[in-house]
JSON list of C-alpha atoms in Angstrom, two decimals:
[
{"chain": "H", "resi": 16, "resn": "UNK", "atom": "CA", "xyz": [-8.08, -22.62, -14.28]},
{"chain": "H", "resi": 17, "resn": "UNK", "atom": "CA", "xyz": [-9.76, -21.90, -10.81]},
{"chain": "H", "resi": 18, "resn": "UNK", "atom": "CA", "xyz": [-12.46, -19.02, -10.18]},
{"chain": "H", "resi": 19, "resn": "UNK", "atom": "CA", "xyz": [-11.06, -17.15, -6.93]},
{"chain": "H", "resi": 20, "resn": "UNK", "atom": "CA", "xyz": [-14.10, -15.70, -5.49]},
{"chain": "H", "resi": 21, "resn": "UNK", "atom": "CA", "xyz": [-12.61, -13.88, -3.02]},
{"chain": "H", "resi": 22, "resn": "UNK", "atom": "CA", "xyz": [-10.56, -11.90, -5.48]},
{"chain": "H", "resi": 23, "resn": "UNK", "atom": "CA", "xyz": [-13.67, -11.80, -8.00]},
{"chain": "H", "resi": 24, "resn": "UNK", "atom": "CA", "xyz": [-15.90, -9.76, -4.90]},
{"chain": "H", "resi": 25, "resn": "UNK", "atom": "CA", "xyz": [-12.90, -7.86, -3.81]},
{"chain": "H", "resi": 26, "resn": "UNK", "atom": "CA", "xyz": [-12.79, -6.39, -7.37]},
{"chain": "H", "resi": 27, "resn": "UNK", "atom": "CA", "xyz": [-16.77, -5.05, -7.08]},
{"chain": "H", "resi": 28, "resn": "UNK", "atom": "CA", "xyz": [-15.53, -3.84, -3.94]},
{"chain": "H", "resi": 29, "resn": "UNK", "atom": "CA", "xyz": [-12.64, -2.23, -5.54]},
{"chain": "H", "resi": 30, "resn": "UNK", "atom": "CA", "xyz": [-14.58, -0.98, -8.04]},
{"chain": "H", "resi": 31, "resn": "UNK", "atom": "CA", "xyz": [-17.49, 0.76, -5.86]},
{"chain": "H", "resi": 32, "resn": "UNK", "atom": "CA", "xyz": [-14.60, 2.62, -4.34]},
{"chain": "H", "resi": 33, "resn": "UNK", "atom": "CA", "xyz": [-13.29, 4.04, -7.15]},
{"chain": "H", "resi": 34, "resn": "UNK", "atom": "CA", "xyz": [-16.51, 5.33, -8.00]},
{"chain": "H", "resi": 35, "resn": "UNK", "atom": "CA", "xyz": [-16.64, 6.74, -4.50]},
{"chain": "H", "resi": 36, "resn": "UNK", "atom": "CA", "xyz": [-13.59, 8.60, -5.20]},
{"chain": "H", "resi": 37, "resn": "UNK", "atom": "CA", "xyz": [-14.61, 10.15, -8.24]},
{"chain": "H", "resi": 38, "resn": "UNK", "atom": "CA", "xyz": [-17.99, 11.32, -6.69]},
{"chain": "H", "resi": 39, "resn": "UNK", "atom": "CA", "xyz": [-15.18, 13.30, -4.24]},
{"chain": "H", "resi": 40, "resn": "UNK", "atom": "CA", "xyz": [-16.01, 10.88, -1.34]},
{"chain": "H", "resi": 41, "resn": "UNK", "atom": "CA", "xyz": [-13.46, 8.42, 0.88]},
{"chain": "H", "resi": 42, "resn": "UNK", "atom": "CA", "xyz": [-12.79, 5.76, -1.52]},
{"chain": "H", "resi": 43, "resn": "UNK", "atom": "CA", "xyz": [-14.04, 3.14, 0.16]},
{"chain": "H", "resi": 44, "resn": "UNK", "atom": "CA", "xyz": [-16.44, 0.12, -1.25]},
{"chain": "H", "resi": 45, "resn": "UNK", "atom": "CA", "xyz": [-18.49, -2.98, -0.09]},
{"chain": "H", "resi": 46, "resn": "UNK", "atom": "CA", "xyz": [-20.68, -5.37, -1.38]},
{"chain": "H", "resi": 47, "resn": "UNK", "atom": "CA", "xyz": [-22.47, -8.60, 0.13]},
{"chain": "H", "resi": 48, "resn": "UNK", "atom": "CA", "xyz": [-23.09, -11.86, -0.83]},
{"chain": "H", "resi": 49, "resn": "UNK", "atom": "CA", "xyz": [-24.79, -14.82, 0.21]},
{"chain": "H", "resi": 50, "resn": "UNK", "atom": "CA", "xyz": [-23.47, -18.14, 1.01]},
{"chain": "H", "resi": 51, "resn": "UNK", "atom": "CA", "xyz": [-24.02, -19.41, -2.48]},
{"chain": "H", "resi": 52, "resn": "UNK", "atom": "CA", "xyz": [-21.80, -16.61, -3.50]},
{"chain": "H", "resi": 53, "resn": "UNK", "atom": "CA", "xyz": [-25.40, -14.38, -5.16]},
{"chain": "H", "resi": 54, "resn": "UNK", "atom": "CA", "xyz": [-24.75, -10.79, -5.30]},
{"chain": "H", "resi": 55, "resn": "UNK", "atom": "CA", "xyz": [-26.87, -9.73, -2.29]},
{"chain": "H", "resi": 56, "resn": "UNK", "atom": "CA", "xyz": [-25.83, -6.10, -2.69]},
{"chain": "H", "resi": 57, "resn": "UNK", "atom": "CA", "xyz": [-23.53, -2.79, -2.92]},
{"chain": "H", "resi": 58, "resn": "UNK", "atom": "CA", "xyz": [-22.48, -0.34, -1.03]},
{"chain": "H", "resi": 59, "resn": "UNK", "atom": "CA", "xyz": [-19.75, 2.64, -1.70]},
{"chain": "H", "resi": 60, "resn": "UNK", "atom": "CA", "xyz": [-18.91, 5.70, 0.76]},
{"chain": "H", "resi": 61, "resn": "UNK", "atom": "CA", "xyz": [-21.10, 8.77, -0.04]},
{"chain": "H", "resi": 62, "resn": "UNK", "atom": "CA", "xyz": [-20.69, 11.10, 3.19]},
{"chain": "H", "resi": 63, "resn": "UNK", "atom": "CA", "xyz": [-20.32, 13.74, 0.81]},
{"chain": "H", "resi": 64, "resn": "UNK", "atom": "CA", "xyz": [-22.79, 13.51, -2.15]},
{"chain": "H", "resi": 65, "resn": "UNK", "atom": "CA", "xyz": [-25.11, 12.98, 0.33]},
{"chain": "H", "resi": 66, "resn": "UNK", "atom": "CA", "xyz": [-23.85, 15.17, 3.66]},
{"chain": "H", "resi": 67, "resn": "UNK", "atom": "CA", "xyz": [-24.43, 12.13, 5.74]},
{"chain": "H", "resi": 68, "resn": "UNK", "atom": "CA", "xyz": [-21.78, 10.66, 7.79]},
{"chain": "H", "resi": 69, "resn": "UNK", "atom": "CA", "xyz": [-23.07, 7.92, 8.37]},
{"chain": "H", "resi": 70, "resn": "UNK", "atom": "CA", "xyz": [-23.16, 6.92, 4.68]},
{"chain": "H", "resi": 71, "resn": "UNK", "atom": "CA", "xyz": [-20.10, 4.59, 5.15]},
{"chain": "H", "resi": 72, "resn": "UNK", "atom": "CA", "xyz": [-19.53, 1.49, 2.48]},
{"chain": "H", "resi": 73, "resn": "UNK", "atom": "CA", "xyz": [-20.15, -1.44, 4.63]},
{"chain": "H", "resi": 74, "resn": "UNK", "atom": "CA", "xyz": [-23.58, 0.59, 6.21]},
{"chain": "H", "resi": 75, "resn": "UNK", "atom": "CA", "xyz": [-24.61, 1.35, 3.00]},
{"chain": "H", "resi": 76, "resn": "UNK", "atom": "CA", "xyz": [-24.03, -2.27, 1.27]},
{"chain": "H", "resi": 77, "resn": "UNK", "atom": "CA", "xyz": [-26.20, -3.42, 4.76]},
{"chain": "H", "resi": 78, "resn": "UNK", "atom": "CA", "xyz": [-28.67, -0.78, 3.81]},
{"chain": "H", "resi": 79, "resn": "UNK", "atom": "CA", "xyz": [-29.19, -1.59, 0.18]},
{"chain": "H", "resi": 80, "resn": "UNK", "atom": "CA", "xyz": [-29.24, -5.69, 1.45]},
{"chain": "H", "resi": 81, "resn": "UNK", "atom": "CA", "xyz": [-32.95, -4.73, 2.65]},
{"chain": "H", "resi": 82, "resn": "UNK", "atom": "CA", "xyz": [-34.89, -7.18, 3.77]},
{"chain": "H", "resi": 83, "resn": "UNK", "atom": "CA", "xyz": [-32.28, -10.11, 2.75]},
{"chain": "H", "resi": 84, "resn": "UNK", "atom": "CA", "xyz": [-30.61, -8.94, 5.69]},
{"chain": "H", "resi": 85, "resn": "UNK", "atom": "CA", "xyz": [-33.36, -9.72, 8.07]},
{"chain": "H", "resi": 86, "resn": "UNK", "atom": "CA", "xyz": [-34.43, -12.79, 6.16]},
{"chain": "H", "resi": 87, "resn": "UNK", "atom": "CA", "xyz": [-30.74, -14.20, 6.57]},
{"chain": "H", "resi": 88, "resn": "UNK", "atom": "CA", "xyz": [-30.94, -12.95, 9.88]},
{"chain": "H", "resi": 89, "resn": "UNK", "atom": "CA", "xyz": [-34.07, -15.40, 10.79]},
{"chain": "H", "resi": 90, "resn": "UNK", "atom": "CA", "xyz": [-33.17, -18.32, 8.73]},
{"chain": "H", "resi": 91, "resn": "UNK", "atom": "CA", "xyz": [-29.36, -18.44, 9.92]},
{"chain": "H", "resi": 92, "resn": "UNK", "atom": "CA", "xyz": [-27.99, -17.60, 6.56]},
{"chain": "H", "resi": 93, "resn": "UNK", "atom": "CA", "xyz": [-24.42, -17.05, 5.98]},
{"chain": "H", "resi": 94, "resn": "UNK", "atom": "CA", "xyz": [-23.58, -13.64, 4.29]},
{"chain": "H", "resi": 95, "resn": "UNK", "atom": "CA", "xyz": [-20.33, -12.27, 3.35]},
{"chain": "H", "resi": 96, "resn": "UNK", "atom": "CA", "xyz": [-18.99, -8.46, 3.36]},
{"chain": "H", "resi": 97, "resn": "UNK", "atom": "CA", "xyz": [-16.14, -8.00, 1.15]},
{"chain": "H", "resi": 98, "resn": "UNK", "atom": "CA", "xyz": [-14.70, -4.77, 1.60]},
{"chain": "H", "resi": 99, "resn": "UNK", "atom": "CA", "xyz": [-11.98, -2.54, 0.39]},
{"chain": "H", "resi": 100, "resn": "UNK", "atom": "CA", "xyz": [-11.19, -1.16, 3.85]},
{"chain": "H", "resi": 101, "resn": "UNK", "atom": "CA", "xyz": [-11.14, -2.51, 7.28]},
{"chain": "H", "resi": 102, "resn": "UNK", "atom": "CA", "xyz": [-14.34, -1.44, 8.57]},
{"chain": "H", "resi": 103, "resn": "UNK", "atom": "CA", "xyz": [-14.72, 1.44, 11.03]},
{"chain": "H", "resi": 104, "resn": "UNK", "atom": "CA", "xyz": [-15.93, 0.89, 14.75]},
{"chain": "H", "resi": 105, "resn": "UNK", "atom": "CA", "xyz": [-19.73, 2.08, 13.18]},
{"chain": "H", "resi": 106, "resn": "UNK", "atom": "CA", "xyz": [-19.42, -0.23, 10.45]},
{"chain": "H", "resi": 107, "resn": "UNK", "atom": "CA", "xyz": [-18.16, -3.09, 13.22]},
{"chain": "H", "resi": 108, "resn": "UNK", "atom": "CA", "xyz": [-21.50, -2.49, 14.60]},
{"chain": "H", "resi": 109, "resn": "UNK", "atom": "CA", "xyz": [-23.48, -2.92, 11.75]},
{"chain": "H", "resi": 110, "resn": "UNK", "atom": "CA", "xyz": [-21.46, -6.29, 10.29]},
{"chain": "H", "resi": 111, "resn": "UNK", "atom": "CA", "xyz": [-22.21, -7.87, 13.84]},
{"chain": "H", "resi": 112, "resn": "UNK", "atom": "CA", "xyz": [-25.61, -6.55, 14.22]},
{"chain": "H", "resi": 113, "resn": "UNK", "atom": "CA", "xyz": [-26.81, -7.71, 10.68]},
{"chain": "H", "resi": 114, "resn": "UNK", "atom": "CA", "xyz": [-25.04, -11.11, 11.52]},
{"chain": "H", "resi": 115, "resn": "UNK", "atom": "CA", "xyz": [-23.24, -11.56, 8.76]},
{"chain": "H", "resi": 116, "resn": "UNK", "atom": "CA", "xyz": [-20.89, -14.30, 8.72]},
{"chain": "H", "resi": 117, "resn": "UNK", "atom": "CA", "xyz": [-17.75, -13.55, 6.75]},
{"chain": "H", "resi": 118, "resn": "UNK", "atom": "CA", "xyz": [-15.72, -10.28, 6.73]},
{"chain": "H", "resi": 119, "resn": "UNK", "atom": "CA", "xyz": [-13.02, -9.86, 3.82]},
{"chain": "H", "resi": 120, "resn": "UNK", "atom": "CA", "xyz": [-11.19, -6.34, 3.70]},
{"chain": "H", "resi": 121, "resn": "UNK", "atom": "CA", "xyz": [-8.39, -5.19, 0.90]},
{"chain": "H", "resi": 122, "resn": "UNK", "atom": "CA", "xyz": [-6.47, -2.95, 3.40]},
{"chain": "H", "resi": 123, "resn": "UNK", "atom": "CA", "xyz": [-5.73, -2.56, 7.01]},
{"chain": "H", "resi": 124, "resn": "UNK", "atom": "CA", "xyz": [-6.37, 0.32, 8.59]},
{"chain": "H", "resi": 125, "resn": "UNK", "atom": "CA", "xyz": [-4.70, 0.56, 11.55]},
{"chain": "H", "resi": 126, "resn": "UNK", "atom": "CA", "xyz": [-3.43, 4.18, 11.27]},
{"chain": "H", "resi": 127, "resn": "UNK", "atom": "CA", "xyz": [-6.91, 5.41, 10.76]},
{"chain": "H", "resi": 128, "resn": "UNK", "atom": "CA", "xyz": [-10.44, 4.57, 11.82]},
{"chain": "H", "resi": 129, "resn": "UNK", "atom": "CA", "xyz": [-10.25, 0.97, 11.18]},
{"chain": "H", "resi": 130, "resn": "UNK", "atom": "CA", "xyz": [-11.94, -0.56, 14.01]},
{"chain": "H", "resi": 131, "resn": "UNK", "atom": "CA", "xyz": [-12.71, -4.18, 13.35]},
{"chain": "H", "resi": 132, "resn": "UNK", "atom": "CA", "xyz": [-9.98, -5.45, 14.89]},
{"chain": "H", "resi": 133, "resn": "UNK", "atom": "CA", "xyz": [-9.77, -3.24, 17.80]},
{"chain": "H", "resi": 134, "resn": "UNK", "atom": "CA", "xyz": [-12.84, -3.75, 18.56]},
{"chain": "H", "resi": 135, "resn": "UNK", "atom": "CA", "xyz": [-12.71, -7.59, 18.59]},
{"chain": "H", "resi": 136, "resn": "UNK", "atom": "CA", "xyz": [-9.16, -7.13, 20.41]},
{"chain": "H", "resi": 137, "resn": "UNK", "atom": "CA", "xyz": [-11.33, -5.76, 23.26]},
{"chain": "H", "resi": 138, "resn": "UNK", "atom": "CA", "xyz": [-12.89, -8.66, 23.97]},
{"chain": "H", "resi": 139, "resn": "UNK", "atom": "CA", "xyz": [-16.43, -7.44, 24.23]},
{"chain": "H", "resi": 140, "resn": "UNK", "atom": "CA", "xyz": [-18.44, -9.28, 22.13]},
{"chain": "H", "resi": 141, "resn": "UNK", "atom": "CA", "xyz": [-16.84, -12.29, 22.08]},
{"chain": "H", "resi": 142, "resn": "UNK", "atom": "CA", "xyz": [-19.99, -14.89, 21.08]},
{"chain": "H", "resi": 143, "resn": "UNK", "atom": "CA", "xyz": [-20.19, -12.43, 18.21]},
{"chain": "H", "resi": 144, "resn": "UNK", "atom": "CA", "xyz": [-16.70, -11.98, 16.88]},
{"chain": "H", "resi": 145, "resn": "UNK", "atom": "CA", "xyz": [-15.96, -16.03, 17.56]},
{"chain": "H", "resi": 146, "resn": "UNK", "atom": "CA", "xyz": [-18.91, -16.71, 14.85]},
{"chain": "H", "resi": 147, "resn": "UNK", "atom": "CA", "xyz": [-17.29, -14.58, 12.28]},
{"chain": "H", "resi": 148, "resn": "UNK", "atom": "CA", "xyz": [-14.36, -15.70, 9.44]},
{"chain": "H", "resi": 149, "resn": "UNK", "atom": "CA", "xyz": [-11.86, -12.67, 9.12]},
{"chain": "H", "resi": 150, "resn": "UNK", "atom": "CA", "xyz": [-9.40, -12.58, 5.76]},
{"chain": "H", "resi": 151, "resn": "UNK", "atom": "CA", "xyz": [-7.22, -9.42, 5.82]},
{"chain": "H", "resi": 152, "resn": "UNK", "atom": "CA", "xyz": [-5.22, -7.98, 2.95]},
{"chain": "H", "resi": 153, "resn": "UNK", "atom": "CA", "xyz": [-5.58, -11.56, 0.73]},
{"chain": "H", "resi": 154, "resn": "UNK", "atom": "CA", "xyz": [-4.33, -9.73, -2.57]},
{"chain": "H", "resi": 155, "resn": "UNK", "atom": "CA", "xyz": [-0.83, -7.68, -2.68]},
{"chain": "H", "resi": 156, "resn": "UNK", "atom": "CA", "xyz": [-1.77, -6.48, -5.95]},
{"chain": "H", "resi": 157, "resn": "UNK", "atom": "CA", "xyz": [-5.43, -5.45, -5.02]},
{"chain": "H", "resi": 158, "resn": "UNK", "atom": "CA", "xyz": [-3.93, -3.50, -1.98]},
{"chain": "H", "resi": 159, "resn": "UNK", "atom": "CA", "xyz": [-1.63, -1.58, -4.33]},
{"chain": "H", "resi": 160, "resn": "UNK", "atom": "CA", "xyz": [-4.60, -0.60, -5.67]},
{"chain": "H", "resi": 161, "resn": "UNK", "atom": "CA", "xyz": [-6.46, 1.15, -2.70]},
{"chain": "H", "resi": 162, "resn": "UNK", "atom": "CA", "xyz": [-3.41, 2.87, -1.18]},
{"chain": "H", "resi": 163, "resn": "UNK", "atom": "CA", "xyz": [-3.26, 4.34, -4.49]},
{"chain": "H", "resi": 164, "resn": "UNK", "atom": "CA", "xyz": [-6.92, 5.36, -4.03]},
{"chain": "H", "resi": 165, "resn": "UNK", "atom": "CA", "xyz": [-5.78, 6.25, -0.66]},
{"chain": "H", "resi": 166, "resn": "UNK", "atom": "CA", "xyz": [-3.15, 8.29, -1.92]},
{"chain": "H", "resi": 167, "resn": "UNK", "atom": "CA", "xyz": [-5.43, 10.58, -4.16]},
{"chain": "H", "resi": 168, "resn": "UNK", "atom": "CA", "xyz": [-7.82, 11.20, -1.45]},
{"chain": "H", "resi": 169, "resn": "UNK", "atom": "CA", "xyz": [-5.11, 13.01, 0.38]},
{"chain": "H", "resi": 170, "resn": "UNK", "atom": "CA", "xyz": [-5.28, 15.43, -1.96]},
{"chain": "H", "resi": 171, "resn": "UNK", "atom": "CA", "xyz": [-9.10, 15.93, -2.73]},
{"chain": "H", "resi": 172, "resn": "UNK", "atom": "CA", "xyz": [-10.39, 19.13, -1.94]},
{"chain": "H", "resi": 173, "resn": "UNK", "atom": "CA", "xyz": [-13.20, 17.04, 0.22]},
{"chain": "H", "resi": 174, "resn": "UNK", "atom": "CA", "xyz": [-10.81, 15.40, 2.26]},
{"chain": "H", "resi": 175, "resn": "UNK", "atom": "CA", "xyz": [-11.02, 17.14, 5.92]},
{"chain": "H", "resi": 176, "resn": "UNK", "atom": "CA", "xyz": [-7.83, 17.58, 6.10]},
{"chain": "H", "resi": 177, "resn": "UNK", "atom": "CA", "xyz": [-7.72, 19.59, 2.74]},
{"chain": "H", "resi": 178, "resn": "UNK", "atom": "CA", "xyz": [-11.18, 21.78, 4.13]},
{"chain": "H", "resi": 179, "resn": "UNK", "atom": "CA", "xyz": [-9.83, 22.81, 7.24]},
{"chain": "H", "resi": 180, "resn": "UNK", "atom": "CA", "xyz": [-7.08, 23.89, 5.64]},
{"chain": "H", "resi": 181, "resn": "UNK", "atom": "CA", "xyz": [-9.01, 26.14, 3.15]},
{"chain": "H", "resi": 182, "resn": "UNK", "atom": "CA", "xyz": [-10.81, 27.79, 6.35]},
{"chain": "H", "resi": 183, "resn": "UNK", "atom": "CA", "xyz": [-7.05, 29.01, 7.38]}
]
């Protein structure tokens, strides 16, 4: 029987976003690793526990990497994001300017903000992009599971959507 890593950090992933979701938040999770495959750190949306919207997954996963960040950063380590969603153009940002080397998402998002891949498809940070390993959507049965977390934000009273409509 063979370990499948990938799945095994998509799960924490999974996992943070759940608990995103039942803090009333985008359900939405991250955590990093290093090249020998260490826990580095995690990250889950909060915008709304903590009225910050910049508290994404991915920038929060970056965040709580600290100073591993910068040391990987100096000593040309190889980190991996694995993430439940594509990232958004701000957490694009972040993945390239922490250098991390590996990018592994649950679910496209190409009807939302997902932005990795648009931004890359613009061609404007080539060196960057070219440096980085992209796996999209490697588990059917892991996907299942965040449109379904998809599916009950939709209805969560914190979900814009749902608060504009309560101003009407």
């Amino acid at each position: 029987m063979s370990f499948d890593i990938d799945r095994y950090f998509l799960t924490l992933a999974l996992d943070e976003a759940e608990q995103a979701l039942s803090e009333n938040t985008y359900p939405i999770g991250a955590v990093i690793v290093d090249e020998n495959y260490k826990l580095v750190s995690t990250g889950r949306n909060q915008v709304h526990p903590h009225h910050d919207a910049t508290a994404h997954a991915e920038i929060n996963a970056i965040r709580n990497a600290g100073q591993a960040i910068l040391n990987a950063k100096v000593n040309r380590e190889k980190f991996t994001i694995f993430t439940s969603l594509e990232p958004c153009p701000m957490c694009t940002g972040g993945i390239l300017f922490a250098n991390i080397k590996k990018v592994v998402w649950i679910l496209n998002d190409d009807l939302g903000f997902g932005g990795y891949k648009k931004i890359k498809g613009a061609n404007v940070f080539d060196n960057r992009f070219n440096e980085i390993e992209v796996i999209e959507e490697p588990y059917k049965d892991l996907k299942i599971r965040q449109q379904e977390l998809m599916s009950k934000w939709e209805v969560n009273p914190n979900n814009i959507v749902n608060l504009r409509d309560a101003l009407m």
